mmCIF file of C-alpha atoms and ligand atoms in Angstrom:
data_model
loop_
_atom_site.group_PDB
_atom_site.id
_atom_site.type_symbol
_atom_site.label_atom_id
_atom_site.label_comp_id
_atom_site.label_asym_id
_atom_site.label_seq_id
_atom_site.Cartn_x
_atom_site.Cartn_y
_atom_site.Cartn_z
ATOM 1 C CA MET Z 291 4.129 -3.210 0.739
ATOM 2 C CA LYS Z 292 5.164 -0.339 2.472
ATOM 3 C CA LEU Z 293 8.290 -0.580 4.371
ATOM 4 C CA ARG Z 294 8.626 1.331 7.867
ATOM 5 C CA GLU Z 295 11.294 4.154 8.162
ATOM 6 C CA TYR Z 296 13.782 1.752 10.002
ATOM 7 C CA GLU Z 297 13.443 -0.776 7.222
ATOM 8 C CA GLY Z 298 13.933 1.632 4.533
ATOM 9 C CA LYS Z 299 16.973 3.126 6.348
ATOM 10 C CA ARG Z 300 18.607 -0.086 6.668
ATOM 11 C CA ILE Z 301 18.376 -0.690 2.582
ATOM 12 C CA PHE Z 302 19.587 2.824 2.376
ATOM 13 C CA ALA Z 303 22.500 2.370 4.647
ATOM 14 C CA GLU Z 304 23.470 -1.091 2.584
ATOM 15 C CA ALA Z 305 23.364 0.788 -0.665
ATOM 16 C CA GLY Z 306 25.637 3.707 0.843
ATOM 17 C CA ILE Z 307 23.289 6.149 1.780
ATOM 18 C CA PRO Z 308 24.164 7.903 4.665
ATOM 19 C CA VAL Z 309 21.677 7.551 7.555
ATOM 20 C CA PRO Z 310 21.619 8.939 11.239
ATOM 21 C CA ARG Z 311 22.846 6.724 14.011
ATOM 22 C CA GLY Z 312 19.712 5.326 15.797
ATOM 23 C CA ARG Z 313 17.834 1.962 16.966
ATOM 24 C CA LEU Z 314 14.537 0.924 17.184
ATOM 25 C CA ILE Z 315 12.715 0.099 20.425
ATOM 26 C CA ARG Z 316 9.215 -1.358 21.166
ATOM 27 C CA SER Z 317 9.029 -0.503 24.573
ATOM 28 C CA VAL Z 318 10.500 2.420 26.899
ATOM 29 C CA ASP Z 319 12.466 -0.382 28.577
ATOM 30 C CA GLU Z 320 14.855 -0.909 25.589
ATOM 31 C CA LEU Z 321 15.503 2.920 25.437
ATOM 32 C CA GLY Z 322 18.760 2.136 27.173
ATOM 33 C CA ASP Z 323 20.826 5.240 27.801
ATOM 34 C CA PRO Z 324 19.386 7.757 25.129
ATOM 35 C CA ALA Z 325 22.717 10.055 25.609
ATOM 36 C CA GLU Z 326 24.429 7.857 23.570
ATOM 37 C CA PHE Z 327 22.674 9.625 20.562
ATOM 38 C CA GLY Z 328 23.621 12.955 22.146
ATOM 39 C CA ASP Z 329 22.179 15.687 24.065
ATOM 40 C CA GLU Z 330 19.407 15.997 21.827
ATOM 41 C CA VAL Z 331 17.389 13.223 19.935
ATOM 42 C CA VAL Z 332 14.510 12.512 17.933
ATOM 43 C CA LEU Z 333 11.976 9.967 18.394
ATOM 44 C CA LYS Z 334 9.836 9.025 15.504
ATOM 45 C CA ALA Z 335 6.735 6.732 15.619
ATOM 46 C CA GLN Z 336 7.241 3.958 13.269
ATOM 47 C CA VAL Z 337 3.409 3.946 11.882
ATOM 48 C CA ASP Z 338 2.663 3.007 8.028
ATOM 49 C CA VAL Z 339 1.490 6.399 7.366
ATOM 50 C CA GLY Z 340 2.791 10.008 5.865
ATOM 51 C CA GLY Z 341 3.022 13.191 7.689
ATOM 52 C CA ARG Z 342 3.907 12.057 11.222
ATOM 53 C CA GLY Z 343 5.663 15.103 11.623
ATOM 54 C CA LYS Z 344 2.513 17.142 11.399
ATOM 55 C CA ALA Z 345 0.507 14.502 13.433
ATOM 56 C CA GLY Z 346 2.734 14.555 16.448
ATOM 57 C CA GLY Z 347 4.885 11.536 15.451
ATOM 58 C CA VAL Z 348 8.087 12.953 15.368
ATOM 59 C CA VAL Z 349 9.612 14.512 18.530
ATOM 60 C CA ILE Z 350 12.559 16.293 19.087
ATOM 61 C CA CYS Z 351 13.943 16.502 22.731
ATOM 62 C CA PRO Z 352 16.974 16.449 25.097
ATOM 63 C CA ALA Z 353 18.184 13.047 25.750
ATOM 64 C CA SER Z 354 17.042 13.684 29.639
ATOM 65 C CA GLU Z 355 13.737 13.782 28.296
ATOM 66 C CA ALA Z 356 13.864 10.929 26.161
ATOM 67 C CA LYS Z 357 12.477 8.021 28.538
ATOM 68 C CA GLU Z 358 9.310 10.388 29.396
ATOM 69 C CA ARG Z 359 8.743 11.477 26.220
ATOM 70 C CA ALA Z 360 9.024 7.998 24.788
ATOM 71 C CA ALA Z 361 6.299 6.753 27.085
ATOM 72 C CA GLU Z 362 3.992 9.638 25.969
ATOM 73 C CA LEU Z 363 4.606 8.489 22.271
ATOM 74 C CA PHE Z 364 3.888 4.959 22.777
ATOM 75 C CA GLY Z 365 0.567 6.104 24.399
ATOM 76 C CA LYS Z 366 -0.450 7.764 21.196
ATOM 77 C CA THR Z 367 -2.175 6.920 18.414
ATOM 78 C CA ILE Z 368 -0.950 8.642 14.814
ATOM 79 C CA LYS Z 369 -3.807 8.922 12.194
ATOM 80 C CA GLY Z 370 -5.660 6.091 14.014
ATOM 81 C CA LEU Z 371 -2.474 3.931 14.319
ATOM 82 C CA PRO Z 372 -1.371 3.081 17.625
ATOM 83 C CA VAL Z 373 2.713 3.542 17.913
ATOM 84 C CA THR Z 374 4.062 0.196 18.805
ATOM 85 C CA GLU Z 375 7.607 0.659 17.530
ATOM 86 C CA ILE Z 376 9.940 3.933 17.726
ATOM 87 C CA LEU Z 377 12.947 4.750 16.224
ATOM 88 C CA ILE Z 378 15.370 6.789 18.328
ATOM 89 C CA GLU Z 379 17.854 8.528 16.416
ATOM 90 C CA GLU Z 380 20.767 11.411 17.026
ATOM 91 C CA LYS Z 381 19.394 15.047 16.451
ATOM 92 C CA LEU Z 382 20.867 16.153 13.061
ATOM 93 C CA PRO Z 383 22.129 19.756 12.441
ATOM 94 C CA ILE Z 384 20.182 20.314 9.556
ATOM 95 C CA ALA Z 385 21.365 23.294 7.222
ATOM 96 C CA HIS Z 386 18.564 22.703 4.360
ATOM 97 C CA GLU Z 387 15.810 19.785 3.607
ATOM 98 C CA TYR Z 388 15.935 18.686 0.005
ATOM 99 C CA TYR Z 389 13.450 15.983 -1.421
ATOM 100 C CA CYS Z 390 14.323 13.119 -3.905
ATOM 101 C CA ALA Z 391 12.001 10.399 -4.813
ATOM 102 C CA VAL Z 392 11.989 8.001 -7.489
ATOM 103 C CA LEU Z 393 8.681 6.233 -8.553
ATOM 104 C CA VAL Z 394 7.439 4.621 -11.458
ATOM 105 C CA ASP Z 395 5.002 6.508 -13.625
ATOM 106 C CA ARG Z 396 2.337 4.543 -14.871
ATOM 107 C CA SER Z 397 1.555 6.961 -17.830
ATOM 108 C CA THR Z 398 4.832 6.603 -19.477
ATOM 109 C CA ARG Z 399 5.668 3.024 -17.911
ATOM 110 C CA GLN Z 400 8.995 4.267 -16.905
ATOM 111 C CA PRO Z 401 10.921 5.281 -13.876
ATOM 112 C CA VAL Z 402 10.692 9.099 -13.031
ATOM 113 C CA VAL Z 403 13.219 10.904 -10.592
ATOM 114 C CA LEU Z 404 12.183 13.939 -8.518
ATOM 115 C CA PHE Z 405 14.100 16.342 -6.735
ATOM 116 C CA THR Z 406 13.524 19.784 -5.186
ATOM 117 C CA GLU Z 407 15.397 21.983 -2.774
ATOM 118 C CA ALA Z 408 11.695 22.841 -1.062
ATOM 119 C CA GLY Z 409 11.924 19.590 1.061
ATOM 120 C CA GLY Z 410 10.391 18.417 4.137
ATOM 121 C CA VAL Z 411 6.978 18.278 5.445
ATOM 122 C CA GLU Z 412 5.356 20.788 3.080
ATOM 123 C CA ILE Z 413 6.025 18.670 0.410
ATOM 124 C CA GLU Z 414 2.466 18.103 -0.943
ATOM 125 C CA GLU Z 415 1.876 21.935 -0.870
ATOM 126 C CA THR Z 416 4.885 22.365 -3.039
ATOM 127 C CA ALA Z 417 3.571 19.873 -5.381
ATOM 128 C CA ARG Z 418 0.277 21.389 -5.608
ATOM 129 C CA THR Z 419 1.094 25.078 -5.523
ATOM 130 C CA ALA Z 420 4.636 25.248 -7.148
ATOM 131 C CA PRO Z 421 5.074 22.152 -9.242
ATOM 132 C CA ASP Z 422 7.941 23.901 -11.191
ATOM 133 C CA ARG Z 423 10.182 23.908 -8.180
ATOM 134 C CA ILE Z 424 9.935 20.032 -8.795
ATOM 135 C CA ARG Z 425 12.660 18.542 -11.356
ATOM 136 C CA ARG Z 426 11.791 15.617 -13.101
ATOM 137 C CA VAL Z 427 14.063 13.386 -14.897
ATOM 138 C CA GLN Z 428 12.410 10.174 -16.874
ATOM 139 C CA VAL Z 429 14.709 7.475 -17.319
ATOM 140 C CA PRO Z 430 14.197 4.812 -19.784
ATOM 141 C CA ALA Z 431 13.427 1.249 -18.012
ATOM 142 C CA LEU Z 432 16.499 -0.893 -19.393
ATOM 143 C CA MET Z 433 19.127 1.780 -17.501
ATOM 144 C CA THR Z 434 20.733 0.252 -14.820
ATOM 145 C CA ALA Z 435 22.009 3.471 -13.625
ATOM 146 C CA LEU Z 436 21.218 7.051 -13.368
ATOM 147 C CA PRO Z 437 23.622 8.722 -16.041
ATOM 148 C CA SER Z 438 25.720 11.559 -14.057
ATOM 149 C CA PHE Z 439 24.160 14.021 -16.509
ATOM 150 C CA ALA Z 440 20.893 13.416 -15.146
ATOM 151 C CA VAL Z 441 22.050 13.199 -11.494
ATOM 152 C CA ARG Z 442 23.573 17.092 -12.339
ATOM 153 C CA ASP Z 443 20.391 18.069 -13.998
ATOM 154 C CA LEU Z 444 18.460 17.081 -10.879
ATOM 155 C CA VAL Z 445 20.376 18.262 -8.298
ATOM 156 C CA GLY Z 446 21.378 21.494 -9.558
ATOM 157 C CA LYS Z 447 23.527 24.055 -7.801
ATOM 158 C CA GLY Z 448 22.734 21.840 -4.578
ATOM 159 C CA PRO Z 449 26.076 20.660 -2.580
ATOM 160 C CA LYS Z 450 27.897 18.114 -4.063
ATOM 161 C CA ALA Z 451 27.366 15.425 -1.761
ATOM 162 C CA LEU Z 452 23.766 15.056 -2.938
ATOM 163 C CA GLY Z 453 24.755 13.494 -6.059
ATOM 164 C CA PRO Z 454 26.048 10.237 -4.647
ATOM 165 C CA VAL Z 455 22.870 9.947 -2.863
ATOM 166 C CA VAL Z 456 20.397 10.324 -5.479
ATOM 167 C CA ALA Z 457 22.458 7.988 -7.881
ATOM 168 C CA ALA Z 458 22.221 5.262 -4.677
ATOM 169 C CA LEU Z 459 18.525 5.959 -4.180
ATOM 170 C CA TYR Z 460 17.856 5.129 -8.245
ATOM 171 C CA ARG Z 461 20.261 1.755 -7.960
ATOM 172 C CA THR Z 462 18.488 0.674 -4.332
ATOM 173 C CA PHE Z 463 14.819 1.502 -6.682
ATOM 174 C CA LEU Z 464 16.003 -0.997 -8.947
ATOM 175 C CA ALA Z 465 17.614 -3.558 -6.946
ATOM 176 C CA LYS Z 466 14.749 -3.505 -4.347
ATOM 177 C CA ASP Z 467 11.684 -4.025 -6.935
ATOM 178 C CA ALA Z 468 10.665 -0.496 -5.442
ATOM 179 C CA LEU Z 469 7.483 1.193 -7.032
ATOM 180 C CA LEU Z 470 8.569 3.967 -4.742
ATOM 181 C CA ALA Z 471 11.665 4.774 -2.802
ATOM 182 C CA GLU Z 472 11.604 8.366 -1.473
ATOM 183 C CA ILE Z 473 13.914 10.492 0.980
ATOM 184 C CA ASN Z 474 12.147 13.367 2.535
ATOM 185 C CA PRO Z 475 13.809 15.272 3.996
ATOM 186 C CA LEU Z 476 17.018 14.586 1.946
ATOM 187 C CA VAL Z 477 19.028 17.025 4.381
ATOM 188 C CA VAL Z 478 22.497 18.712 4.188
ATOM 189 C CA LEU Z 479 23.980 19.137 7.564
ATOM 190 C CA GLU Z 480 26.046 22.116 8.540
ATOM 191 C CA ASP Z 481 29.414 20.422 7.512
ATOM 192 C CA GLY Z 482 27.745 19.554 3.882
ATOM 193 C CA ARG Z 483 27.389 15.969 4.687
ATOM 194 C CA ALA Z 484 24.236 14.584 3.117
ATOM 195 C CA VAL Z 485 21.925 12.240 5.261
ATOM 196 C CA ALA Z 486 18.507 10.619 4.600
ATOM 197 C CA ALA Z 487 16.294 11.941 7.777
ATOM 198 C CA ASP Z 488 13.533 9.831 6.548
ATOM 199 C CA ALA Z 489 12.968 6.858 4.265
ATOM 200 C CA LYS Z 490 9.772 5.751 2.261
ATOM 201 C CA VAL Z 491 10.125 2.361 0.271
ATOM 202 C CA ILE Z 492 7.251 0.677 -1.409
ATOM 203 C CA VAL Z 493 8.049 -2.934 -2.870
ATOM 204 C CA ASP Z 494 5.930 -4.171 -5.738
ATOM 205 C CA ASP Z 495 3.523 -6.587 -4.157
ATOM 206 C CA ASN Z 496 4.186 -8.940 -7.054
ATOM 207 C CA ALA Z 497 7.996 -9.126 -6.148
ATOM 208 C CA LEU Z 498 7.834 -9.632 -2.634
ATOM 209 C CA ALA Z 499 8.946 -13.417 -2.912
ATOM 210 C CA ARG Z 500 12.188 -12.095 -4.654
ATOM 211 C CA GLN Z 501 12.891 -9.751 -2.246
ATOM 212 C CA GLY Z 502 12.492 -12.415 0.680
ATOM 213 C CA ILE Z 503 9.559 -11.127 2.288
ATOM 214 C CA ALA Z 504 7.400 -13.931 3.500
ATOM 215 C CA GLN Z 505 4.458 -11.954 4.028
ATOM 216 C CA ASN Z 506 2.876 -8.922 2.784
ATOM 217 C CA ARG Z 507 1.803 -6.739 5.913
ATOM 218 C CA ASP Z 508 -0.664 -4.275 4.385
ATOM 219 C CA LEU Z 509 -3.445 -6.901 3.544
ATOM 220 C CA THR Z 510 -6.600 -6.844 5.329
ATOM 221 C CA GLU Z 511 -7.612 -10.180 6.974
ATOM 222 C CA ARG Z 512 -10.005 -10.794 3.967
ATOM 223 C CA GLU Z 513 -7.149 -9.755 1.323
ATOM 224 C CA ARG Z 514 -4.898 -12.664 3.054
ATOM 225 C CA GLU Z 515 -7.786 -14.986 3.556
ATOM 226 C CA ALA Z 516 -8.393 -14.585 -0.372
ATOM 227 C CA GLU Z 517 -4.717 -15.174 -1.111
ATOM 228 C CA LYS Z 518 -4.488 -18.077 0.471
ATOM 229 C CA HIS Z 519 -7.811 -19.851 -1.680
ATOM 230 C CA GLY Z 520 -5.757 -18.309 -4.569
ATOM 231 C CA PHE Z 521 -8.231 -15.775 -5.517
ATOM 232 C CA SER Z 522 -8.202 -12.564 -7.274
ATOM 233 C CA TYR Z 523 -9.437 -10.308 -4.832
ATOM 234 C CA VAL Z 524 -9.201 -6.473 -4.336
ATOM 235 C CA GLU Z 525 -11.368 -4.609 -1.964
ATOM 236 C CA LEU Z 526 -12.935 -1.392 -3.019
ATOM 237 C CA ASP Z 527 -15.597 0.742 -0.829
ATOM 238 C CA GLY Z 528 -19.021 -0.095 -2.153
ATOM 239 C CA ASP Z 529 -21.867 -1.860 -0.754
ATOM 240 C CA VAL Z 530 -22.284 -4.696 -3.697
ATOM 241 C CA GLY Z 531 -20.056 -7.671 -3.447
ATOM 242 C CA VAL Z 532 -19.386 -9.525 -6.762
ATOM 243 C CA VAL Z 533 -18.189 -13.088 -7.562
ATOM 244 C CA GLY Z 534 -17.114 -13.550 -11.169
ATOM 245 C CA ASN Z 535 -14.881 -15.913 -12.961
ATOM 246 C CA GLY Z 536 -12.513 -14.968 -15.254
ATOM 247 C CA ALA Z 537 -10.884 -11.189 -15.016
ATOM 248 C CA GLY Z 538 -12.943 -10.166 -17.739
ATOM 249 C CA LEU Z 539 -16.135 -11.470 -16.637
ATOM 250 C CA THR Z 540 -15.507 -9.851 -13.310
ATOM 251 C CA MET Z 541 -14.643 -6.569 -14.675
ATOM 252 C CA ALA Z 542 -17.551 -6.485 -16.854
ATOM 253 C CA THR Z 543 -19.632 -7.005 -13.801
ATOM 254 C CA LEU Z 544 -18.093 -3.682 -12.055
ATOM 255 C CA ASP Z 545 -18.754 -1.845 -15.447
ATOM 256 C CA LEU Z 546 -22.186 -2.564 -15.148
ATOM 257 C CA LEU Z 547 -22.512 -1.864 -11.599
ATOM 258 C CA GLN Z 548 -21.217 1.392 -12.494
ATOM 259 C CA HIS Z 549 -23.606 1.944 -15.433
ATOM 260 C CA TYR Z 550 -26.835 1.252 -12.814
ATOM 261 C CA GLY Z 551 -25.154 3.704 -10.602
ATOM 262 C CA LEU Z 552 -24.111 1.044 -7.933
ATOM 263 C CA ARG Z 553 -20.913 0.728 -6.196
ATOM 264 C CA ALA Z 554 -18.820 -2.575 -5.982
ATOM 265 C CA ALA Z 555 -17.602 -3.576 -2.665
ATOM 266 C CA ASN Z 556 -14.757 -5.531 -4.368
ATOM 267 C CA PHE Z 557 -13.222 -7.739 -7.318
ATOM 268 C CA LEU Z 558 -13.172 -11.309 -7.072
ATOM 269 C CA ASP Z 559 -12.243 -13.655 -9.709
ATOM 270 C CA VAL Z 560 -12.673 -17.240 -8.304
ATOM 271 C CA GLY Z 561 -10.709 -18.537 -11.028
ATOM 272 C CA GLY Z 562 -11.512 -21.458 -13.749
ATOM 273 C CA GLY Z 563 -13.126 -24.453 -12.648
ATOM 274 C CA ALA Z 564 -14.036 -23.665 -9.180
ATOM 275 C CA ASP Z 565 -15.910 -26.302 -6.970
ATOM 276 C CA ARG Z 566 -18.409 -26.374 -4.514
ATOM 277 C CA GLU Z 567 -15.894 -25.325 -2.045
ATOM 278 C CA ARG Z 568 -14.314 -22.549 -3.567
ATOM 279 C CA VAL Z 569 -17.911 -20.700 -4.223
ATOM 280 C CA ALA Z 570 -18.785 -21.358 -0.632
ATOM 281 C CA HIS Z 571 -15.468 -19.664 0.187
ATOM 282 C CA ALA Z 572 -15.878 -16.635 -1.820
ATOM 283 C CA VAL Z 573 -19.570 -15.983 -1.127
ATOM 284 C CA ARG Z 574 -18.562 -15.999 2.795
ATOM 285 C CA LEU Z 575 -15.503 -14.219 2.415
ATOM 286 C CA LEU Z 576 -17.864 -11.135 0.681
ATOM 287 C CA ALA Z 577 -20.387 -11.827 3.185
ATOM 288 C CA SER Z 578 -18.036 -11.195 6.468
ATOM 289 C CA SER Z 579 -17.027 -7.723 4.657
ATOM 290 C CA PRO Z 580 -18.856 -5.057 6.651
ATOM 291 C CA GLY Z 581 -21.100 -2.963 4.586
ATOM 292 C CA VAL Z 582 -21.964 -5.715 2.012
ATOM 293 C CA ARG Z 583 -25.497 -5.693 1.741
ATOM 294 C CA VAL Z 584 -26.077 -7.951 -1.831
ATOM 295 C CA ILE Z 585 -23.821 -10.109 -3.329
ATOM 296 C CA ILE Z 586 -24.168 -10.787 -7.142
ATOM 297 C CA VAL Z 587 -22.677 -14.069 -8.351
ATOM 298 C CA ASN Z 588 -22.097 -13.988 -12.055
ATOM 299 C CA LEU Z 589 -20.398 -16.994 -13.363
ATOM 300 C CA LEU Z 590 -19.906 -18.828 -16.753
ATOM 301 C CA GLY Z 591 -20.022 -22.363 -16.854
ATOM 302 C CA GLY Z 592 -17.168 -24.214 -18.879
ATOM 303 C CA ILE Z 593 -14.796 -26.035 -16.647
ATOM 304 C CA THR Z 594 -16.806 -24.578 -13.866
ATOM 305 C CA ARG Z 595 -20.002 -26.636 -13.408
ATOM 306 C CA CYS Z 596 -22.896 -24.649 -12.567
ATOM 307 C CA ASP Z 597 -24.230 -27.528 -10.370
ATOM 308 C CA GLU Z 598 -21.174 -27.209 -8.093
ATOM 309 C CA VAL Z 599 -21.331 -23.511 -7.894
ATOM 310 C CA ALA Z 600 -25.093 -23.870 -7.000
ATOM 311 C CA LYS Z 601 -24.015 -26.107 -4.499
ATOM 312 C CA GLY Z 602 -21.612 -23.723 -3.013
ATOM 313 C CA ILE Z 603 -23.925 -20.790 -2.571
ATOM 314 C CA VAL Z 604 -26.181 -22.772 -0.816
ATOM 315 C CA GLU Z 605 -23.758 -24.213 1.490
ATOM 316 C CA ALA Z 606 -22.438 -20.701 2.228
ATOM 317 C CA GLY Z 607 -25.616 -20.263 3.413
ATOM 318 C CA VAL Z 608 -25.389 -16.504 4.514
ATOM 319 C CA ASP Z 609 -27.800 -13.819 5.328
ATOM 320 C CA GLN Z 610 -27.516 -11.198 2.791
ATOM 321 C CA ARG Z 611 -29.246 -11.317 -0.516
ATOM 322 C CA ILE Z 612 -27.731 -13.000 -3.087
ATOM 323 C CA ILE Z 613 -28.539 -12.861 -6.949
ATOM 324 C CA VAL Z 614 -27.160 -15.419 -9.529
ATOM 325 C CA ARG Z 615 -26.603 -15.297 -13.015
ATOM 326 C CA MET Z 616 -24.997 -18.410 -14.049
ATOM 327 C CA ALA Z 617 -24.923 -20.372 -17.860
ATOM 328 C CA GLY Z 618 -23.085 -22.796 -19.403
ATOM 329 C CA THR Z 619 -22.314 -26.429 -18.120
ATOM 330 C CA ASN Z 620 -24.928 -28.234 -15.968
ATOM 331 C CA GLU Z 621 -27.003 -24.893 -15.903
ATOM 332 C CA ALA Z 622 -30.063 -26.750 -15.591
ATOM 333 C CA GLU Z 623 -29.049 -28.783 -12.715
ATOM 334 C CA GLY Z 624 -27.667 -25.801 -10.648
ATOM 335 C CA CYS Z 625 -30.740 -23.307 -11.548
ATOM 336 C CA ALA Z 626 -33.056 -26.139 -10.264
ATOM 337 C CA LEU Z 627 -31.352 -26.572 -7.007
ATOM 338 C CA LEU Z 628 -30.956 -22.691 -6.255
ATOM 339 C CA GLN Z 629 -34.567 -22.437 -7.179
ATOM 340 C CA GLU Z 630 -35.389 -25.173 -4.567
ATOM 341 C CA HIS Z 631 -33.582 -22.974 -2.180
ATOM 342 C CA GLY Z 632 -35.622 -19.951 -3.027
ATOM 343 C CA TYR Z 633 -32.390 -18.219 -4.380
ATOM 344 C CA GLU Z 634 -32.904 -15.117 -6.986
ATOM 345 C CA MET Z 635 -31.818 -15.815 -10.382
ATOM 346 C CA TYR Z 636 -31.348 -13.716 -13.890
ATOM 347 C CA GLY Z 637 -30.866 -14.994 -17.376
ATOM 348 C CA SER Z 638 -28.495 -12.050 -17.965
ATOM 349 C CA MET Z 639 -26.097 -9.810 -16.582
ATOM 350 C CA ASP Z 640 -27.891 -7.016 -16.873
ATOM 351 C CA ALA Z 641 -31.256 -8.371 -15.620
ATOM 352 C CA ALA Z 642 -29.079 -9.410 -12.509
ATOM 353 C CA VAL Z 643 -27.318 -6.321 -12.111
ATOM 354 C CA GLY Z 644 -30.651 -4.219 -12.774
ATOM 355 C CA ALA Z 645 -32.364 -6.049 -10.072
ATOM 356 C CA ALA Z 646 -29.934 -5.173 -7.699
ATOM 357 C CA ALA Z 647 -30.011 -1.466 -8.487
ATOM 358 C CA GLU Z 648 -34.229 -1.474 -8.440
ATOM 359 C CA ALA Z 649 -34.234 -2.701 -4.525
ATOM 360 C CA ARG Z 650 -31.665 0.042 -3.675
ATOM 361 C CA PRO Z 651 -32.494 1.532 -0.409
HETATM 362 P P1 GDP V 848 7.236 12.647 8.118
HETATM 363 O O1 GDP V 848 6.485 13.989 8.664
HETATM 364 O O2 GDP V 848 6.223 11.442 8.553
HETATM 365 O O3 GDP V 848 7.492 12.626 6.894
HETATM 366 O O4 GDP V 848 8.461 12.424 9.177
HETATM 367 P P2 GDP V 848 10.001 12.952 8.726
HETATM 368 O O5 GDP V 848 11.057 11.798 9.204
HETATM 369 O O6 GDP V 848 9.737 13.380 7.253
HETATM 370 O O7 GDP V 848 10.132 14.021 9.820
HETATM 371 C C1 GDP V 848 9.687 15.392 9.638
HETATM 372 C C2 GDP V 848 10.496 16.636 10.275
HETATM 373 O O8 GDP V 848 10.812 16.364 11.350
HETATM 374 C C3 GDP V 848 11.558 17.064 9.066
HETATM 375 O O9 GDP V 848 11.072 17.691 7.943
HETATM 376 C C4 GDP V 848 12.330 17.437 9.823
HETATM 377 O O10 GDP V 848 12.256 18.947 9.537
HETATM 378 C C5 GDP V 848 12.218 17.190 11.452
HETATM 379 N N1 GDP V 848 13.367 16.086 11.866
HETATM 380 C C6 GDP V 848 13.309 15.027 11.388
HETATM 381 N N2 GDP V 848 14.383 14.326 11.854
HETATM 382 C C7 GDP V 848 15.314 15.333 12.391
HETATM 383 C C8 GDP V 848 16.622 15.631 12.932
HETATM 384 O O11 GDP V 848 17.298 14.501 13.071
HETATM 385 N N3 GDP V 848 16.656 16.698 13.105
HETATM 386 C C9 GDP V 848 16.387 17.963 13.160
HETATM 387 N N4 GDP V 848 16.583 19.224 13.332
HETATM 388 N N5 GDP V 848 14.907 17.879 12.435
HETATM 389 C C10 GDP V 848 14.359 16.549 11.973
HETATM 390 MN MN1 MN V 849 9.206 12.684 5.715
#
């Protein structure tokens, strides 16, 4: 789950990383006296997207204009997201903008720390055109702290104040079960202090309970519904809904769709022993996704009984075309029921997916 800038900065502050003085407001009325942050202030839209600076989500203005500019910002959408929270902060006298991030490198299965002198809003451009300017240090996953030689390699000839921030960012990354902890820009002020001017932290979804986060804000309504029923569910961008049981069979179904040039709308594993009710919930969930034109149900009857599956499909009673392939326990009873209700059935996965491909618009 992505944390917002103010949440990230709170975590940074607890870890000893200096952050600007600031306050979160949810309406102009909460602004109080902006002059408490100095003659000039920064207003930052707390929306869950990057590149706010370039999209007009970061406003620097005299404190005397803060009210007016905050009202404007509250009325805006940044990259499609309405602004409901603004972080008002002191404007920092920035001498230089650096970039520092700790993330999981999936290919080596290790944390990697990135650092560059070329921080700021052009970081993506730098990564593309001058990747050599970004220094990288791999950290063996069992290290509980970044060794000081690694910090020196990263910071290079940069100001001394940067080192402790880099070390603290690494500790925070571990302590918060983060997949990413990024400071861009990590600024050095005219007086030599280092401050995190921005904060981006992504917490591993599997660690939310341990981190005391009750609900994953990033889930779509359907993903939340799926979680409630205990389905393994991931939304994709195709138009063929898939219900399977077991991760292997469901993945194989997605592979087969790909083979036939079809695009899956989702991955949904209903799990073992799915009864009538679970199957009905799963089918309805997919049917409620915009853009799903056909649903393939591919289930293997073991503990799961095909007659229960059939009842679930009938009970769901959705409008979309449904293609069923099921085999195993109580197969004959299940197939008889589906046939009675006029459902389309196939004896193999290949035939089922092939049928969906034939009728492609
Ligand atoms: P992002 O575009 O969503 O990553 O938003 P940032 O928080 O990184 O802000 C974008 C840019 O605004 C930064 O790179 C800075 O150049 C500028 N900025 C942000 N806060 C301050 C500040 O306190 N003082 C000054 N002078 N510039 C700031
Ligand atoms: Mn930034």
